[in-house]
XYZ file of C-alpha atoms in Angstrom:
678
model
C -23.996 -8.320 -38.258
C -21.411 -7.559 -40.899
C -18.877 -4.857 -40.071
C -20.080 -1.437 -41.204
C -18.749 2.106 -41.415
C -21.314 4.895 -41.364
C -21.750 8.599 -40.774
C -23.711 10.023 -37.862
C -23.967 13.187 -35.771
C -23.019 13.466 -32.122
C -24.457 16.372 -30.107
C -22.343 17.436 -27.126
C -21.892 20.573 -25.025
C -18.783 22.142 -26.581
C -16.844 25.375 -26.220
C -16.101 26.876 -29.663
C -12.434 26.818 -30.624
C -12.446 30.448 -31.715
C -9.706 31.977 -33.870
C -6.074 30.919 -33.740
C -3.521 33.318 -32.304
C -2.523 35.657 -35.178
C 1.119 35.929 -34.073
C 3.721 33.465 -35.361
C 4.632 30.871 -32.715
C 8.355 31.621 -32.567
C 8.908 29.839 -29.292
C 7.344 26.745 -27.890
C 4.861 27.381 -25.119
C 6.109 26.721 -21.595
C 7.311 23.121 -21.723
C 6.657 21.050 -18.586
C 8.488 18.126 -20.242
C 12.011 19.510 -19.869
C 14.026 16.766 -18.253
C 16.783 16.630 -15.669
C 18.594 13.373 -14.959
C 19.478 12.918 -11.258
C 23.144 12.449 -10.532
C 24.008 8.763 -10.515
C 21.027 7.706 -12.663
C 22.208 5.579 -15.598
C 20.132 5.633 -18.763
C 20.040 2.965 -21.476
C 22.217 4.085 -24.392
C 19.393 4.396 -26.935
C 17.267 6.319 -24.466
C 20.094 8.750 -23.710
C 20.579 9.403 -27.444
C 16.899 9.883 -28.125
C 16.269 12.228 -25.191
C 18.369 14.896 -26.885
C 17.445 14.114 -30.486
C 16.122 17.164 -32.335
C 13.694 18.666 -29.820
C 11.424 21.417 -31.115
C 12.714 24.985 -31.117
C 9.200 26.291 -31.717
C 5.860 25.033 -32.986
C 6.286 26.704 -36.373
C 4.688 26.401 -38.859
C 1.548 25.926 -36.748
C -0.167 28.657 -34.748
C -1.275 28.684 -31.133
C -4.930 27.768 -30.702
C -5.946 29.949 -27.758
C -9.146 31.619 -28.935
C -11.528 29.354 -27.011
C -13.408 30.070 -23.807
C -15.410 28.060 -21.292
C -18.958 28.808 -22.403
C -20.259 25.525 -23.763
C -23.316 25.085 -25.925
C -24.956 22.101 -27.601
C -22.967 21.432 -30.762
C -23.519 18.952 -33.578
C -20.269 17.095 -34.287
C -19.713 14.966 -37.375
C -18.982 11.405 -36.261
C -18.078 8.128 -37.962
C -19.136 4.788 -36.530
C -17.463 1.462 -37.215
C -19.155 -1.565 -35.667
C -19.697 -5.298 -35.760
C -21.946 -7.471 -33.579
C -19.531 -7.094 -30.623
C -18.074 -3.570 -30.643
C -19.051 -0.081 -31.711
C -16.365 2.601 -32.093
C -17.360 6.259 -32.562
C -14.750 8.531 -34.150
C -14.666 12.343 -34.395
C -12.862 13.136 -37.682
C -13.112 16.903 -37.130
C -11.283 16.661 -33.788
C -8.063 14.839 -34.589
C -9.755 11.541 -35.444
C -10.369 10.950 -31.731
C -12.081 7.668 -30.845
C -14.749 9.156 -28.607
C -16.344 5.889 -27.534
C -15.643 2.139 -27.623
C -18.792 0.292 -26.601
C -18.785 -3.457 -25.892
C -22.241 -4.688 -26.860
C -22.435 -8.075 -25.036
C -21.738 -6.478 -21.638
C -23.128 -3.009 -22.358
C -19.851 -1.506 -21.081
C -18.123 1.639 -22.278
C -14.445 0.686 -22.368
C -13.067 4.248 -22.504
C -13.485 7.376 -20.451
C -16.085 9.173 -22.558
C -16.033 12.859 -21.735
C -19.599 14.250 -21.730
C -18.327 17.621 -23.014
C -15.753 19.005 -25.418
C -13.862 21.598 -23.389
C -10.596 22.807 -24.927
C -7.715 23.349 -22.526
C -4.084 24.286 -23.085
C -2.443 20.862 -23.084
C -1.570 20.430 -26.774
C 1.702 21.665 -28.216
C -0.290 24.433 -29.876
C -2.826 24.930 -27.113
C -6.315 23.530 -27.587
C -6.813 19.916 -26.464
C -9.668 18.053 -24.812
C -9.774 14.922 -22.701
C -11.358 11.526 -23.285
C -11.274 8.605 -25.707
C -8.269 7.505 -27.773
C -6.087 10.141 -29.414
C -3.246 9.786 -31.907
C -0.240 11.862 -30.839
C 2.338 12.511 -33.546
C 4.955 15.232 -33.965
C 6.928 15.949 -30.804
C 6.766 15.529 -27.038
C 3.257 16.457 -25.975
C -0.280 16.303 -27.300
C -0.338 16.730 -31.070
C -1.082 20.017 -32.802
C -3.847 18.069 -34.584
C -5.789 17.504 -31.328
C -8.625 19.768 -32.446
C -7.994 19.728 -36.200
C -9.889 17.961 -38.992
C -8.570 14.711 -40.463
C -9.162 13.175 -43.863
C -11.327 10.053 -43.547
C -12.601 7.417 -45.968
C -13.863 3.881 -46.354
C -11.153 1.433 -47.423
C -11.223 -2.337 -48.085
C -10.242 -4.324 -44.988
C -8.027 -7.430 -44.961
C -10.964 -9.706 -44.126
C -13.042 -8.481 -47.067
C -15.048 -5.984 -45.028
C -14.505 -2.256 -44.574
C -11.924 -0.195 -42.740
C -12.113 3.411 -41.624
C -8.968 5.265 -42.694
C -7.846 8.548 -41.127
C -4.885 10.456 -42.540
C -3.191 13.860 -42.498
C 0.051 15.723 -43.081
C 1.768 16.416 -39.755
C 3.452 19.804 -40.151
C 5.909 19.941 -37.235
C 7.957 17.142 -38.822
C 6.457 17.323 -42.343
C 5.301 13.699 -42.393
C 2.194 11.991 -43.775
C 0.579 9.371 -41.554
C -2.498 7.172 -41.494
C -4.608 5.341 -38.936
C -6.687 2.379 -40.206
C -9.442 1.069 -37.926
C -11.334 -2.161 -38.525
C -13.364 -4.783 -36.700
C -13.092 -8.351 -37.974
C -16.467 -10.066 -37.936
C -17.210 -11.450 -34.474
C -14.138 -9.833 -32.904
C -14.115 -8.253 -29.441
C -11.063 -6.187 -30.444
C -10.743 -3.023 -32.484
C -7.689 -3.320 -34.741
C -5.744 -0.164 -35.528
C -3.020 -0.126 -38.176
C -0.729 2.916 -38.065
C 1.798 3.975 -40.680
C 4.161 6.977 -40.695
C 6.109 7.662 -43.894
C 9.152 9.828 -44.520
C 9.006 10.960 -48.161
C 12.081 13.182 -47.792
C 15.734 12.624 -48.680
C 16.893 13.092 -45.099
C 16.310 11.408 -41.737
C 13.454 12.862 -39.680
C 12.732 12.636 -35.923
C 9.472 10.806 -35.188
C 7.216 10.770 -32.155
C 4.093 8.684 -31.582
C 1.995 7.890 -28.531
C -1.517 6.454 -28.615
C -3.249 7.985 -25.597
C -6.197 6.123 -24.044
C -8.372 7.811 -21.411
C -9.874 5.274 -18.993
C -12.334 5.726 -16.107
C -10.729 6.321 -12.730
C -11.891 5.505 -9.217
C -10.392 4.260 -5.954
C -10.405 0.628 -7.178
C -8.980 1.234 -10.676
C -5.649 -0.516 -11.184
C -3.315 -0.175 -14.168
C -1.138 -3.168 -15.021
C 1.708 -3.683 -17.491
C 4.396 -6.385 -17.936
C 7.119 -4.558 -16.008
C 8.847 -4.495 -12.615
C 10.378 -1.045 -13.114
C 9.285 2.285 -14.550
C 10.757 5.663 -15.347
C 9.011 8.249 -13.186
C 8.617 11.753 -14.552
C 6.891 14.430 -12.497
C 6.501 18.147 -12.833
C 9.743 18.635 -10.926
C 11.129 17.651 -14.389
C 13.335 14.808 -13.155
C 13.454 11.361 -14.748
C 14.345 8.495 -12.431
C 13.936 4.737 -12.310
C 11.488 3.409 -9.696
C 10.162 -0.045 -8.804
C 6.681 -1.161 -9.903
C 4.145 -1.088 -8.379
C 5.284 0.435 -5.067
C 7.498 3.491 -4.740
C 7.632 6.287 -2.218
C 5.487 4.315 0.194
C 2.456 3.869 -2.080
C 1.196 1.482 -4.750
C 1.359 3.709 -7.844
C -0.591 1.257 -10.014
C -3.719 2.742 -8.403
C -3.957 6.267 -9.871
C -5.712 7.775 -6.848
C -3.033 6.641 -4.406
C -0.699 9.372 -5.630
C -1.124 12.992 -4.624
C 0.400 14.782 -7.618
C 0.178 14.266 -11.385
C 2.963 12.080 -12.756
C 4.057 9.851 -15.640
C 5.195 6.248 -15.204
C 6.938 4.869 -18.298
C 7.146 1.118 -17.889
C 10.397 -0.721 -18.587
C 8.917 -3.618 -20.578
C 11.622 -6.308 -21.021
C 12.868 -7.063 -24.518
C 10.940 -9.948 -26.011
C 7.965 -9.548 -23.676
C 4.526 -9.017 -25.163
C 3.574 -5.331 -25.270
C 0.348 -4.551 -23.420
C -1.257 -2.325 -20.792
C -4.597 -2.701 -19.034
C -6.854 -0.671 -16.771
C -9.172 -2.832 -14.647
C -11.825 -1.912 -12.097
C -12.549 -3.495 -8.725
C -14.300 -6.413 -10.408
C -11.274 -7.127 -12.604
C -12.970 -5.752 -15.741
C -11.841 -3.042 -18.098
C -9.797 -2.286 -21.196
C -6.601 -3.863 -22.501
C -4.394 -2.485 -25.273
C -1.731 -4.545 -27.024
C 0.351 -4.186 -30.178
C 3.103 -5.529 -32.339
C 6.580 -4.919 -30.954
C 7.367 -1.739 -32.915
C 5.190 0.154 -30.432
C 7.513 -0.623 -27.546
C 6.628 1.920 -24.831
C 3.830 1.786 -22.243
C 2.842 4.522 -19.818
C 0.451 5.459 -17.035
C -0.392 9.115 -16.518
C -2.251 9.870 -13.323
C -3.688 13.140 -12.090
C -3.393 12.159 -8.434
C -5.762 12.786 -5.548
C -4.365 16.180 -4.525
C -6.104 19.534 -4.911
C -4.428 20.412 -8.202
C -5.136 17.081 -9.874
C -8.786 17.217 -8.864
C -8.991 20.848 -10.002
C -7.617 19.976 -13.437
C -10.060 17.060 -13.739
C -13.014 19.368 -13.034
C -11.551 21.910 -15.451
C -11.695 19.394 -18.310
C -15.280 18.183 -17.904
C -18.612 18.797 -16.195
C -18.534 19.215 -12.409
C -19.752 16.110 -10.633
C -18.716 13.666 -13.346
C -16.026 11.028 -12.950
C -12.362 11.571 -13.638
C -9.901 9.673 -15.785
C -6.389 8.317 -15.992
C -4.429 7.747 -19.200
C -2.769 4.555 -20.386
C -0.541 5.012 -23.396
C 1.635 3.234 -25.950
C 4.519 4.742 -27.916
C 7.533 4.234 -30.144
C 10.123 4.830 -27.414
C 10.477 4.046 -23.724
C 9.392 7.570 -22.755
C 7.575 10.519 -24.266
C 10.703 12.606 -23.817
C 12.372 10.842 -26.764
C 12.206 11.095 -30.551
C 13.290 8.248 -32.823
C 14.982 8.616 -36.240
C 13.122 7.611 -39.397
C 15.462 7.273 -42.356
C 14.902 8.859 -45.762
C 12.140 7.177 -47.787
C 11.466 4.894 -44.827
C 8.314 4.082 -42.921
C 7.182 2.817 -39.540
C 4.116 0.597 -39.346
C 2.518 -1.389 -36.551
C -0.784 -2.839 -35.381
C -2.642 -2.070 -32.146
C -5.657 -3.834 -30.648
C -8.153 -2.503 -28.112
C -10.757 -4.604 -26.339
C -12.408 -5.756 -23.111
C -10.647 -7.889 -20.524
C -12.015 -9.758 -17.512
C -9.636 -11.197 -14.930
C -9.891 -12.645 -11.432
C -10.372 -9.581 -9.187
C -8.763 -11.183 -6.131
C -5.570 -11.798 -8.093
C -5.645 -8.485 -9.952
C -5.964 -6.563 -6.686
C -3.783 -8.805 -4.581
C -0.459 -7.797 -3.068
C 1.495 -10.185 -5.318
C 2.369 -7.966 -8.302
C 3.869 -10.731 -10.485
C 0.739 -12.824 -9.949
C -1.538 -9.897 -10.844
C 0.496 -9.118 -13.918
C 0.588 -12.772 -15.009
C -3.165 -13.104 -14.511
C -3.755 -10.296 -17.014
C -1.203 -11.755 -19.444
C -2.902 -15.167 -19.346
C -6.368 -13.681 -19.856
C -5.098 -11.556 -22.748
C -3.459 -14.588 -24.358
C -6.793 -16.414 -24.216
C -8.806 -13.475 -25.544
C -6.322 -12.421 -28.245
C -3.188 -14.524 -28.758
C -0.015 -12.681 -29.629
C 0.258 -14.656 -32.852
C -3.132 -13.354 -33.980
C -1.977 -9.768 -33.584
C 1.172 -10.473 -35.608
C -0.900 -12.232 -38.285
C -3.381 -9.337 -38.452
C -0.475 -6.938 -38.893
C 0.923 -8.985 -41.773
C -2.525 -9.181 -43.363
C -3.060 -5.421 -43.037
C 0.226 -4.228 -44.539
C -0.749 -4.902 -48.209
C -3.984 -2.986 -47.591
C -2.217 0.105 -46.256
C -1.708 1.254 -49.876
C -5.294 0.568 -50.956
C -6.950 3.694 -52.273
C -10.032 4.989 -50.427
C -13.417 3.948 -51.811
C -15.497 6.810 -50.435
C -14.340 10.016 -48.764
C -16.178 10.571 -45.467
C -14.435 13.695 -44.132
C -11.884 16.233 -45.336
C -8.812 17.481 -43.513
C -6.440 20.322 -44.344
C -4.908 21.333 -47.668
C -1.310 21.276 -46.411
C -0.661 17.737 -47.636
C -1.930 18.686 -51.090
C 0.422 21.678 -51.051
C 3.409 19.435 -50.312
C 2.332 17.056 -53.082
C 2.149 20.037 -55.468
C 5.607 21.240 -54.423
C 7.447 17.919 -54.466
C 5.364 15.722 -56.775
C 4.972 13.082 -54.071
C 3.338 9.714 -54.722
C 1.709 8.487 -51.500
C -0.472 5.424 -52.211
C -3.345 5.027 -49.809
C -3.324 8.605 -48.537
C -4.383 10.875 -51.393
C -3.887 14.565 -50.718
C -6.196 15.774 -53.439
C -5.728 19.183 -55.084
C -9.409 19.834 -54.360
C -8.503 20.228 -50.667
C -6.286 23.251 -51.370
C -7.808 26.394 -49.871
C -7.239 30.055 -49.183
C -4.340 29.444 -46.778
C -2.428 27.524 -49.450
C -3.089 29.903 -52.388
C -0.116 32.266 -51.811
C 2.213 29.290 -51.538
C 0.896 27.733 -54.721
C 1.713 31.049 -56.374
C 5.251 30.833 -54.995
C 5.621 27.337 -56.460
C 4.240 28.317 -59.861
C 5.660 31.825 -60.314
C 8.595 31.991 -57.923
C 6.982 34.964 -56.154
C 4.669 35.516 -53.216
C 1.704 37.799 -53.982
C 2.525 41.473 -53.507
C 1.574 43.057 -50.203
C 2.212 42.452 -46.536
C 2.859 39.202 -44.665
C 0.605 36.344 -45.711
C -1.869 35.479 -42.931
C -2.094 31.982 -41.525
C 0.352 29.206 -40.593
C 2.930 29.638 -43.362
C 5.325 26.780 -44.315
C 8.907 27.031 -43.025
C 10.633 23.792 -44.094
C 14.014 23.958 -45.891
C 12.467 23.553 -49.356
C 10.214 26.560 -48.733
C 13.136 28.578 -47.437
C 14.955 27.934 -50.704
C 11.948 29.161 -52.691
C 11.748 32.309 -50.569
C 15.474 32.979 -50.927
C 15.079 32.870 -54.713
C 12.016 35.143 -54.746
C 12.044 38.900 -55.356
C 12.581 40.829 -52.083
C 9.497 42.432 -50.584
C 7.644 42.729 -47.278
C 5.961 39.322 -47.470
C 9.014 37.494 -48.807
C 11.421 38.930 -46.218
C 9.039 38.377 -43.319
C 8.351 34.738 -44.204
C 11.992 34.087 -45.009
C 12.751 35.246 -41.480
C 10.266 32.710 -40.101
C 11.913 29.897 -42.082
C 15.369 30.971 -40.914
C 14.225 31.154 -37.299
C 12.701 27.691 -37.579
C 16.037 26.377 -38.843
C 17.871 27.919 -35.882
C 19.526 30.603 -38.041
C 18.490 33.442 -35.768
C 20.939 36.087 -36.919
C 19.746 35.715 -40.507
C 16.139 35.784 -39.331
C 16.694 39.108 -37.574
C 18.233 40.594 -40.725
C 15.283 39.394 -42.822
C 12.753 40.923 -40.416
C 14.645 44.199 -40.401
C 14.475 44.231 -44.217
C 10.740 43.402 -44.054
C 10.292 46.360 -41.719
C 12.114 48.599 -44.181
C 9.724 47.381 -46.897
C 6.724 48.471 -44.795
C 5.577 45.079 -43.514
C 3.849 46.542 -40.440
C 3.826 45.316 -36.839
C 4.572 41.605 -37.310
C 8.309 41.943 -38.036
C 8.551 44.206 -34.962
C 6.943 41.492 -32.892
C 9.408 38.931 -34.261
C 12.338 41.199 -33.471
C 10.982 41.647 -29.930
C 10.896 37.880 -29.436
C 14.426 37.584 -30.815
C 15.657 40.193 -28.306
C 13.800 38.411 -25.490
C 15.262 35.014 -26.354
C 18.716 36.593 -26.461
C 18.250 37.880 -22.908
C 18.069 41.540 -23.957
C 15.221 42.418 -21.601
C 15.267 46.181 -22.077
C 15.608 46.031 -25.863
C 12.855 43.411 -26.052
C 10.547 45.687 -24.059
C 11.280 48.536 -26.487
C 10.437 46.348 -29.450
C 7.222 45.041 -27.879
C 6.118 48.573 -27.054
C 6.917 49.719 -30.590
C 5.067 46.766 -32.136
C 2.009 47.451 -29.998
C 2.081 51.167 -30.798
C 2.394 50.426 -34.516
C -0.577 48.049 -34.372
C -2.681 50.435 -32.287
C -2.016 53.552 -34.399
C -5.001 54.868 -36.404
C -3.058 54.564 -39.662
C -0.481 51.802 -39.409
C 0.218 51.501 -43.107
C -0.931 52.555 -46.534
C -2.271 49.042 -47.104
C -5.707 48.645 -45.440
C -5.204 44.882 -45.209
C -2.042 45.431 -43.172
C -3.931 47.877 -40.950
C -6.710 45.356 -40.298
C -4.202 42.599 -39.592
C -2.352 44.759 -37.086
C -5.532 45.724 -35.207
C -6.454 42.049 -35.000
C -3.163 41.209 -33.271
C -3.498 43.833 -30.512
C -4.794 41.511 -27.755
C -2.192 38.857 -28.583
C 0.541 41.493 -28.636
C -0.622 42.868 -25.284
C -0.402 39.424 -23.702
C 3.317 39.331 -24.467
C 4.137 43.029 -24.254
C 2.866 43.554 -20.697
C 5.056 40.855 -19.044
C 8.053 42.044 -21.097
C 7.527 45.639 -20.003
C 7.097 44.609 -16.356
C 10.303 42.550 -16.544
C 12.111 45.668 -17.773
C 10.661 47.792 -14.963
C 8.481 49.846 -17.327
C 5.340 49.638 -15.238
C 3.476 52.643 -16.609
C 4.146 51.557 -20.182
C 2.630 48.173 -19.308
C -0.421 49.936 -17.836
C -0.748 52.017 -21.012
C -0.818 48.868 -23.165
C -3.742 47.476 -21.159
C -5.524 50.830 -21.303
C -5.457 50.706 -25.119
C -7.503 47.494 -25.247
C -11.263 47.306 -25.578
C -13.407 46.592 -22.472
C -14.504 43.211 -23.841
C -10.859 42.223 -24.287
C -9.911 43.386 -20.788
C -12.734 41.282 -19.282
C -10.966 38.049 -20.268
C -9.265 36.214 -17.408
C -5.816 36.491 -18.981
C -6.024 40.286 -18.961
C -7.489 40.414 -15.460
C -4.382 38.581 -14.275
C -2.143 41.014 -16.183
C -4.049 43.915 -14.625
C -3.390 42.458 -11.166
C 0.311 42.139 -11.953
C 0.467 45.753 -13.123
C -1.317 46.976 -9.977
C 1.110 45.014 -7.826
C 4.062 46.550 -9.677
C 2.515 49.997 -9.114
C 2.574 49.372 -5.373
C -1.161 48.702 -5.077
C -1.382 45.128 -3.707
C -4.834 45.717 -2.220
C -6.271 46.620 -5.621
C -4.525 43.617 -7.155
C -6.011 41.355 -4.471
C -9.505 42.676 -5.237
C -9.245 41.248 -8.756
C -8.520 37.799 -7.308
C -11.294 38.154 -4.739
C -13.799 39.005 -7.490
C -12.783 35.788 -9.236
C -11.702 35.020 -12.772
C -10.744 32.085 -14.960
C -8.001 31.825 -17.573
C -9.461 29.537 -20.226
C -6.075 28.813 -21.817
C -4.024 28.301 -18.656
C -1.220 25.965 -19.647
C -0.271 22.672 -18.071
C 2.407 23.403 -15.468
C 1.818 27.186 -15.509
C 2.134 28.561 -11.975
C 1.506 32.233 -12.770
C -1.746 32.290 -10.790
C -0.223 30.961 -7.564
C 2.966 32.993 -7.997
C 0.997 36.218 -8.421
C -1.322 35.425 -5.509
C 1.599 34.905 -3.126
C 3.499 37.926 -4.439
C 0.425 40.036 -3.626
C 0.094 38.409 -0.199
C 3.766 39.028 0.619
C 3.533 42.684 -0.288
C 0.344 43.081 1.776
C 2.083 41.571 4.808
C 5.403 43.380 4.297
C 3.875 46.810 3.701
C 6.719 49.181 2.874
C 9.317 46.802 4.331
C 11.340 44.051 2.667
C 9.920 40.618 1.884
C 11.950 38.389 4.188
C 11.601 34.639 4.681
C 9.531 35.298 7.799
C 7.263 37.659 5.857
C 6.830 35.102 3.064
C 5.975 32.337 5.564
C 3.457 34.573 7.315
C 1.881 35.525 3.986
C 1.343 31.864 3.179
C -0.224 31.196 6.556
C -2.519 34.204 6.507
C -3.384 34.141 2.805
C -3.669 30.492 1.672
C -4.187 29.997 -2.043
C -7.904 29.520 -2.827
C -8.753 26.211 -4.447
C -10.086 27.952 -7.558
C -6.521 29.105 -8.328
C -4.768 25.823 -7.470
C -3.323 24.304 -10.645
C 0.199 23.435 -9.492
C 1.156 19.977 -10.717
C 4.186 19.383 -8.507
C 4.888 19.178 -4.776
C 5.105 22.660 -3.249
C 5.464 23.955 0.278
C 3.143 26.830 1.173
C-alpha cells in the first residue's frame, strides 16, 4: 500500500486534565535533577560547561498543570495515523504529538510500550505528564511543558513523493519554534522522524531535546547501546561515571536488576554510530538510530524496588505490564543545555523500527559481542549511509508549506509572529489561531497598553521584548503586575518586588501579594513570607476583595492554590493556628482532596495531635499530583510515628529508630526514588 496519513479517533480511559493552577509559576517545582559531582570525578570540558548553562529559574511563562485527578473515564482522543504496508504509527496531536503506538504489521508486534490509559502524573516541568509511546521533550531538563498540550499538525509532501505528518509548536520556556516530521518510505520497516529547532532571535538561546521512547519491560528485557561506560544519575543527585553493563554488582542493562530508579547516560565514542535498542528474551524489539547531531543515548529504569513498582502502577492500570525508557538527546546527559546561535537551527533525522538479533549473543555475558551483534543487525536492516541520505533528502522539504491542516495547537506562536514579524517557512503560525489568552497582548502590541483592569488571566509572556513593551506602557494594576513577572523571569528580583508593590497600590488584588510572599520565601525571610501568604489568602477570601467583580472572582478561584502554599509557609514560621484557619476557610469538596488531607495531617501534628494525624493516613488518601522525588508523604508519616513513640519527650535517635521499626511506611505511601534506611 502507498503511505497514507489519516485522521481517526482513539478511545481510552483518561483522567481529565482539569484547570491549570491560577497562580504564576514563580519558582520551578521541586527539581530532582539537581546535580552534585563527586569529588575526584572529572567531566569532559563541554559537559562541564553545559551542566551550568542557563538553567531555568522558573517555568514562567507557563502555568502548573495540577488540576487533574485519578478518576478515569472513556474519552475520545483525536488521533492521526501514518502507515505503509509494513508499519502503522498512531499519533496524539492533542497530547504533545505523542506517538502512542508503532505497530509492525508483518510480525503483528507493538514496538512501543502502549499505555492502556491516559493518567496524568506530576513528571513534566509544569506538572501533567503521562507515560507510554514516543514523546518529544524540548525546553529544559525534564519532560516538556507540552506533554499534555495540543500541537499543530498537517500533511506535508515527503521526500519520496508521498506524504509526511508534520507536528509543530512554539516552545515558550525558550521561545523557540520547532517541528517534527514523520514519514514512512514505501516498503520501509522504519519510521523516519526529521526534527528541526530554529532560533529566530538576535541572541544565543539554550536548547534542550530528548526523544523519549517507552518500551515494554520484563525480567528478560535488555537495553543495549554502543558504549562501555555511562554516566549514572540517581535520585541522590550525584553524577558519576560507571562501567557498562555491570556496576555495583549487577548488570544494569536489564532494567529489573536494579532496585531504585536511575538514569544511565551512555558515553558513545566519537565517530561511532548513534543507536539504542531494547530487546526481549528472544532477541526482538525496537531499535532507534539517528544522524550524529543527536549524540546522547540514555536508559531510564524504574527498578524492582517498592517505590519503582508503586510508580509504575500509579501511571497505568493495575495488573498491566511496566515500562523502561530509552532516549536520545542533543547532549551527553539530560542535565545539560546546548547553545543555539542567533538565527541558527539544529536539524537531524531519527529512525525507529524493529530489530531481531541472536538471543544467545544478546543475552550472553560477553558485552562487546552482544553490542556488536545488535550493530551488525542494525547495519543490515538500515545502513548508516541510508539514514544520512534520508536526512539530506528531507532537509529541503523541511520548509515545504503544509497541504492540509489536521490539528491546531496554541496561539502563542501566532502572537510572536505578530510581535516580531517572523518568517518561518514550513511552520505557519496563522493569525486564525490567536485566541482569548492572546487578545490582551495583541492590544499591547497595537496600542502600547494592556486593557484596563486587574492582572490578565492565563500564562502571560515574559520574554525581554515583552518586558520592554510593558515598561513603555502606562502604569496600572495589570501593567505593573505583569512587568513584575517579566522582571522576575529575568532574575531582576528587586525590580520585580517594586513592580508588585506598585500593582498592589493600584488595587491589583491578591496576586501581587502572592508574588511578594514567594519573593520573601525565596529570600529566606520565613516570617515575612508567612505574613504575606496569610494576607494574600485573607484578601482572596474576603467577601469584597475589590471594586472590580472580575478581580473578586479571580481571587476566589485562587483560594485552594493559595492554601497549598500558605499552610506550609505558616507551619514553617510556627504559626500553627493561622495554618489551621486557612484550611478551615476552604470548602468541604476542596478539603477532601488528598493534598489537603496531607496538609491537615501536618497541621494536626504541629498542634500536638499525632494520633489524629495518623488517623488521616490510616483512612487512606492519594495525592494525584505528587511530584517525582517528593518525599513529603514518607517524611510526614515518620514524623507522626516519632511523636507517637516519643510522647512528650524528645525525639532521639533511639526514638526515631523505634518509630521506624514499629510503624513501617505502608506501601501505598512509598514513592521514594532513592536508597533510604528506615
